[in-house]
Amino acid sequence: MELNRHNIMLALVAFVMIQPIIDVLTTASLLFIDLPLTIGVIIRLAYLAIMAIWIVNESRKSKRARLYLLYLSGLAVFVIINFIVGYTVKEPFYIMQELTYYNKVVYFHVLLFGFILLLESMKKENGSDNARQLVNYFLIASLTISVVFIIAHLTGTSMANYARSKEGWTGWFYAGNEIGASMSMLLPITALFAVYKTTTTRKLLHWLPFVLLSIAMLGLGTKVGYGGILIVLLSIFFGSLLLLLTTKEYPARQRVKANSFISLILLIVLIVATPFTPVFGNMYAHLDILGISLEKPPVELDDDGNEIPPEDGDEDEPLITGEQFENLVFSSRETYKANYVEQFKDAPISQKLFGMGFAGNYDAPEPHKPLKMIEMDFHDWFFSFGILGFIYMVAPIIWFAGSFIVKLVMNLKQNFNYFSILTGISFLVGIGISYTAGHVLTAPSVSIWLAFLLAVVTVVSRDGNIRPEL
């Protein structure tokens, strides 16, 4: 019985590492099979149901599980109220799209609590090394993604990330934004594997998974991908410099020196390669779309060859206005946000408290034009579930992340290491992407990474010692 229970828990946790395969199967079902639901949706819905059943089963014998179940029951109440409010206020009201959105949103919360219970049980019953599970599963997933990108590129079957004017490829992954967000959260953990395995500068091979995933991210052509690589390398380099101040033992100090040197070399390579990357050209393409020119206007001369001074006010005009800069960063999301703000102002008090549901108070869309979210997850949560719903939904993230930070700070000298640095960066990158570009907390294929990561650091840091041996 105990063996079966362990195998079930192991299978539920190991499900994380096969996400790229599910995404490829989803692409195949979209392109070649005419089904109302994709393979990915079916598998992930089944997994959501299994995790919910697991939480209910654990609540019979665990006080912590009962608290988690109570929270999820409260979340279900908010969803029901949101549905009732939307049904009575919105006209038209598309039930299937609203229900689909609910499934996407609650996915993160169910998996977060489910993973915490699973990891706690495995650690208690079998002494499982949760930190090693995090590194191994994320490493396998990142290698799978890299191999898919390489094969797709070599065979000429990679899909384009943009419809026009910009360059970028997604391999065999259908959703560029989602696979980009996933890779950005996986990258710091592949770096974590590298820094712990690299004891000298001669052991460069352990950085290969990081380099392969970085190349795939650059191939996407997105600001998120490029920024993710830059943030991770800067974090390792400056983190290593700080660790040199506190690390005295020879083997550990040698590792820190090696990783600081390698991260610096990779930073230089990234900077030198930047002009040849798709994201560099895409930035100029975006500027052209906005009608922005970084070149100075030609100097006008009079009949005598003297320079004609600019008209009053011309020389004070900025090259890029605040509105254009916002569009450059958020890719038109600020326009949708402004629309939602106006809708929220005009919404009844019931919607202000419990939300406007999926896509706000929409009108019937034109044919072949789907309803649009802002695609900034925290904004989408706020407008979809209102003031009370938003506070309730962000509470677990604040609680678990805050607990980790408190335990880190309480014993900073011991707990400040590559594990806390890079898991922290992975989490912050995930939260940062969810705030600026979306497709994290509202996309099950991405939110599973953030849920598993937060669950692992929660369980690992529960005793206050964030110093796993990898």
C-alpha positions in Angstrom: 0.0 0.0 0.0 2.8 2.4 1.0 4.7 1.6 -2.2 1.6 2.3 -4.3 1.0 5.6 -2.5 4.7 6.6 -3.1 4.4 5.7 -6.8 1.2 7.7 -7.2 2.8 10.8 -5.5 5.9 10.4 -7.7 3.8 10.2 -10.9 1.8 13.3 -9.9 4.9 15.3 -9.3 6.8 13.9 -12.3 4.0 15.1 -14.5 5.7 18.5 -14.5 8.6 17.4 -16.7 6.4 16.2 -19.6 4.8 19.6 -20.1 6.8 20.3 -23.3 5.6 16.9 -24.8 2.0 17.8 -24.0 2.5 21.2 -25.7 3.9 19.5 -28.9 0.9 17.1 -28.9 -1.4 20.2 -28.5 0.2 21.8 -31.6 -0.3 18.5 -33.5 -4.0 18.3 -32.5 -4.6 21.9 -33.5 -2.9 21.5 -36.9 -3.9 18.0 -37.9 -6.9 16.9 -35.9 -10.3 18.5 -35.9 -11.3 18.2 -32.2 -13.4 20.5 -30.1 -10.8 20.1 -27.3 -7.0 19.8 -27.8 -5.0 16.9 -26.3 -3.3 19.4 -24.0 -6.6 20.7 -22.6 -7.9 17.1 -22.0 -4.8 16.0 -20.2 -4.5 19.1 -18.1 -8.1 19.0 -17.1 -7.8 15.4 -16.1 -4.7 16.3 -14.0 -6.6 19.2 -12.4 -9.3 16.8 -11.3 -6.8 14.3 -10.0 -5.0 17.0 -7.9 -8.4 18.2 -6.5 -9.2 14.6 -5.5 -5.8 14.3 -3.9 -6.3 17.4 -1.8 -9.8 16.2 -0.7 -8.3 12.8 0.2 -5.5 14.3 2.2 -7.8 16.6 4.1 -9.2 13.6 5.9 -5.9 13.2 7.8 -4.0 16.5 7.6 -5.0 19.8 9.2 -2.9 21.7 6.7 -4.7 20.0 3.8 -8.1 20.9 5.4 -7.0 24.6 5.4 -6.0 24.4 1.8 -9.3 22.7 0.9 -11.1 25.5 2.9 -9.3 28.1 0.8 -10.2 26.4 -2.5 -13.8 26.1 -1.4 -13.8 29.9 -0.8 -12.3 30.3 -4.2 -15.1 28.2 -5.7 -17.7 30.5 -3.9 -16.1 33.6 -5.5 -16.3 31.9 -8.9 -19.9 31.0 -8.4 -20.8 34.6 -7.3 -18.8 35.9 -10.3 -20.8 33.7 -12.6 -24.1 34.8 -11.1 -23.2 38.5 -11.3 -22.0 38.1 -14.9 -25.1 36.2 -15.9 -27.4 38.9 -14.5 -25.5 41.9 -15.7 -23.7 41.0 -19.0 -25.5 41.0 -22.3 -24.5 39.0 -24.2 -23.1 36.3 -21.8 -21.0 33.5 -23.4 -21.2 30.7 -20.9 -18.6 28.4 -22.4 -16.0 31.1 -22.7 -16.6 32.2 -19.1 -16.4 28.6 -17.8 -13.2 28.0 -19.8 -11.6 31.1 -18.3 -12.5 29.9 -14.7 -10.7 26.6 -15.4 -7.6 28.5 -16.5 -7.6 30.8 -13.5 -8.1 28.2 -10.7 -5.5 25.9 -12.2 -2.6 27.7 -10.4 -4.2 27.6 -7.0 -5.3 23.9 -7.1 -1.8 22.8 -8.3 0.0 25.0 -5.8 -1.7 23.5 -2.8 -1.6 20.0 -4.4 2.1 20.2 -5.0 2.8 21.4 -1.4 0.9 18.5 0.0 2.6 16.0 -2.3 6.1 17.3 -1.7 5.6 17.4 2.1 4.3 13.9 2.1 7.2 12.6 0.0 9.8 14.4 2.2 8.2 13.0 5.4 7.5 9.5 4.3 10.4 8.7 1.9 13.0 11.5 2.6 12.6 12.8 -1.0 15.0 15.6 -2.0 12.5 18.2 -3.2 15.2 20.6 -4.3 16.8 17.9 -6.5 13.4 17.1 -7.9 12.9 20.7 -8.9 16.3 20.8 -10.7 16.0 17.4 -12.4 12.4 17.9 -13.7 13.0 21.5 -14.9 16.3 20.4 -16.5 14.6 17.5 -18.4 11.9 19.9 -19.6 14.3 22.5 -20.7 16.4 19.9 -22.7 13.2 18.7 -24.3 12.3 22.2 -25.4 15.8 22.8 -26.7 15.8 19.5 -28.7 12.4 20.4 -30.2 13.7 23.8 -31.3 16.8 22.3 -32.8 15.0 19.6 -34.8 12.3 22.0 -35.9 15.0 24.4 -37.2 17.1 21.7 -38.9 14.0 20.3 -40.6 12.6 23.7 -41.6 9.4 22.9 -39.8 9.5 25.6 -37.1 6.5 27.8 -36.9 6.8 31.6 -37.0 6.2 33.5 -33.9 4.9 36.6 -35.7 2.5 37.0 -38.5 4.3 39.9 -40.2 7.1 42.4 -40.0 8.9 40.7 -37.1 11.2 37.7 -36.9 11.0 34.8 -34.5 10.2 31.1 -34.3 8.5 28.9 -31.8 9.7 25.4 -32.9 6.7 23.0 -32.7 5.0 25.0 -29.9 1.8 26.7 -31.0 1.7 29.6 -28.5 4.8 31.8 -28.6 4.0 33.9 -25.5 3.4 30.8 -23.4 6.5 28.9 -24.4 8.5 32.0 -24.0 7.2 32.5 -20.4 7.9 28.8 -19.6 11.5 29.0 -20.9 12.1 32.1 -18.9 11.2 30.3 -15.7 13.1 27.2 -16.6 16.3 29.0 -17.5 17.3 30.0 -13.9 16.9 26.4 -12.8 19.1 25.1 -15.7 21.6 27.7 -14.5 21.2 26.3 -10.9 22.2 22.9 -12.2 25.2 24.4 -14.0 26.5 26.5 -11.1 26.4 23.5 -8.6 28.0 21.1 -11.0 30.7 23.6 -12.2 33.5 23.3 -9.6 36.2 24.6 -12.0 36.2 26.5 -15.3 37.1 23.3 -17.0 33.7 21.8 -16.4 31.9 23.9 -19.0 29.8 21.0 -20.3 27.4 21.5 -17.4 26.4 24.9 -18.9 25.3 23.3 -22.2 21.6 22.9 -21.2 21.6 26.6 -20.2 23.3 27.6 -23.5 20.9 25.5 -25.6 17.8 26.9 -23.9 19.2 30.4 -24.2 19.7 30.0 -28.0 16.1 28.8 -28.3 14.9 31.8 -26.3 16.8 34.2 -28.6 15.2 32.4 -31.5 11.8 33.4 -30.2 12.6 37.1 -31.0 10.8 38.4 -27.9 11.8 41.0 -25.3 10.8 38.5 -22.6 13.2 35.8 -23.8 16.2 38.2 -24.2 15.5 39.9 -20.9 15.3 36.5 -19.1 18.7 35.5 -20.3 20.2 38.9 -19.3 18.6 38.8 -15.8 19.8 35.3 -15.0 23.4 36.0 -16.1 23.6 39.3 -14.2 22.2 37.6 -11.1 24.8 34.8 -11.2 27.6 37.2 -11.8 26.7 39.7 -9.1 25.5 37.0 -6.8 28.9 35.3 -7.2 30.7 38.5 -6.3 28.6 38.7 -3.1 29.2 35.0 -2.3 33.0 35.6 -2.6 32.7 37.9 0.4 31.2 35.2 2.6 32.6 31.9 1.2 36.0 31.0 2.8 36.2 27.2 2.2 38.5 26.3 -0.7 36.2 24.0 -2.8 33.1 26.2 -2.4 35.1 29.4 -3.2 36.7 27.7 -6.3 33.1 27.0 -7.5 32.0 30.6 -7.0 35.1 32.0 -8.8 34.5 29.6 -11.8 30.8 30.5 -12.1 31.5 34.3 -11.8 34.0 34.0 -14.7 31.8 31.8 -16.9 28.7 34.0 -16.3 30.8 37.1 -17.3 32.0 35.4 -20.5 28.4 34.5 -21.4 27.3 38.0 -20.7 29.9 39.3 -23.1 28.9 36.8 -25.7 25.2 37.8 -25.3 26.0 41.5 -25.7 28.2 40.9 -28.7 25.6 38.7 -30.3 22.7 41.1 -29.6 22.8 42.9 -33.0 22.4 39.6 -34.8 19.4 38.3 -32.8 15.8 38.5 -33.9 14.8 40.6 -30.9 17.2 43.4 -32.0 15.6 43.6 -35.4 12.1 43.3 -33.9 12.7 46.3 -31.7 13.5 48.4 -34.8 10.4 46.9 -36.5 8.3 47.9 -33.6 9.7 51.5 -33.7 8.9 51.7 -37.4 5.3 50.6 -36.6 5.1 53.4 -34.1 6.6 55.9 -36.5 9.6 56.5 -34.3 13.0 57.3 -35.8 16.1 57.3 -33.6 18.1 59.1 -36.3 18.5 62.9 -36.0 16.6 64.9 -38.7 18.8 66.2 -41.4 20.3 69.7 -40.8 18.7 72.4 -43.0 20.9 75.0 -44.6 20.0 78.5 -45.9 21.2 79.9 -49.2 24.5 81.0 -47.6 25.2 77.5 -46.3 24.4 78.4 -42.7 22.5 76.0 -40.5 18.8 76.9 -40.0 17.9 76.7 -36.3 14.9 74.5 -35.4 11.6 76.2 -34.8 10.6 77.0 -31.2 9.7 73.8 -29.4 11.1 71.4 -32.0 14.4 70.8 -30.2 12.5 70.0 -26.9 10.4 67.3 -28.5 11.5 63.8 -27.2 12.5 61.1 -29.6 10.0 58.8 -28.0 6.9 60.0 -26.2 5.7 58.4 -22.9 2.8 56.9 -24.8 5.0 55.4 -27.4 7.4 54.0 -24.8 4.5 52.4 -23.0 3.4 50.8 -26.2 7.0 49.6 -26.9 7.1 47.9 -23.5 3.6 46.5 -23.2 2.8 45.9 -26.9 -0.6 47.7 -27.0 -1.7 46.1 -23.7 -2.0 49.6 -22.2 -4.8 50.3 -24.7 -6.8 47.3 -23.6 -6.2 48.3 -19.9 -7.5 51.8 -20.5 -10.7 50.2 -21.9 -11.1 47.9 -18.9 -10.6 50.9 -16.5 -13.5 52.7 -18.2 -15.7 49.6 -18.1 -14.9 49.1 -14.4 -15.8 52.7 -13.6 -19.2 52.2 -15.2 -19.8 48.8 -13.7 -22.3 48.2 -10.9 -21.1 47.7 -7.3 -21.6 44.0 -7.6 -19.0 43.8 -10.4 -16.7 46.2 -8.7 -16.6 43.8 -5.7 -16.8 40.4 -7.5 -15.6 41.2 -11.0 -16.7 41.5 -14.6 -15.8 38.0 -15.6 -14.1 37.0 -18.8 -13.2 39.8 -21.1 -15.1 42.4 -19.1 -18.6 43.7 -20.2 -18.1 42.8 -23.8 -20.3 43.4 -26.8 -20.9 40.7 -29.4 -17.6 40.4 -31.3 -17.3 40.7 -35.0 -16.8 37.3 -36.9 -13.4 35.8 -36.5 -12.4 38.4 -33.9 -12.1 36.7 -30.5 -12.8 38.5 -27.2 -9.7 40.1 -25.8 -8.2 40.1 -22.4 -5.6 42.7 -21.3 -3.0 39.9 -21.2 -1.5 41.3 -18.0 -2.4 38.6 -15.5 -2.8 40.7 -12.3 -4.9 43.3 -14.2 -7.0 40.5 -15.7 -7.5 39.0 -12.2 -8.5 42.3 -10.8 -11.0 43.3 -13.5 -12.3 39.7 -13.9 -12.9 39.0 -10.2 -13.2 42.5 -8.6 -11.6 44.0 -5.5 -12.6 41.2 -3.1 -11.8 38.4 -5.6 -8.4 39.8 -6.5 -7.3 40.1 -2.8 -8.4 36.6 -2.2 -6.6 35.2 -5.2 -3.2 36.9 -4.6 -3.2 36.1 -0.9 -1.5 32.6 -1.3 1.2 34.1 -3.5 2.0 36.9 -1.0 1.8 34.5 1.9 4.1 31.7 0.6 6.6 34.1 -1.2 6.6 36.4 1.9 7.3 33.4 4.2 10.2 32.4 2.0 11.7 35.9 2.1 11.3 36.2 5.9 13.1 32.9 6.4 15.8 33.9 4.0 16.4 37.3 5.7 16.3 35.8 9.2 19.4 33.8 8.5 20.8 35.6 5.4 24.4 34.6 5.8 23.6 30.9 5.7 20.7 31.0 3.3 22.1 33.3 0.7 23.4 30.8 -1.9 22.9 29.9 -5.5 19.7 28.0 -4.7 18.0 31.0 -3.0 19.3 33.4 -5.7 18.2 31.4 -8.7 14.9 30.0 -7.4 14.1 33.6 -6.4 15.0 34.9 -9.8 12.8 32.2 -11.5 9.9 33.2 -9.3 10.4 36.9 -9.9 10.7 36.4 -13.6 7.5 34.4 -13.6 5.7 37.1 -11.6 7.2 39.9 -13.7 6.1 38.3 -16.9 2.6 37.7 -15.5 2.4 41.4 -14.7 3.8 42.8 -17.9 3.1 40.3 -20.6 0.6 37.8 -19.1 0.2 34.2 -20.2 1.4 32.9 -16.8 -1.3 32.8 -14.1 -4.0 32.4 -16.7 -2.3 29.8 -18.8 -2.2 26.2 -17.3 0.8 25.2 -19.5 2.8 28.0 -17.8 1.2 28.4 -14.3 2.2 24.8 -13.5 5.9 25.8 -13.5 5.3 28.7 -11.1 3.1 26.5 -8.9 5.7 23.8 -8.6 8.5 26.2 -8.0 6.7 28.1 -5.3 5.7 24.7 -3.7 9.3 23.5 -3.7 10.8 26.6 -2.1 7.9 26.6 0.5 8.6 23.0 1.5 12.4 23.3 1.3 12.4 26.5 3.5 9.9 25.3 6.0 12.5 24.5 8.7 14.3 27.8 8.0 17.3 26.1 6.3 17.5 27.1 2.6 20.8 25.3 1.9 20.0 22.1 -0.1 22.9 19.9 -1.4 22.4 19.4 -5.1 
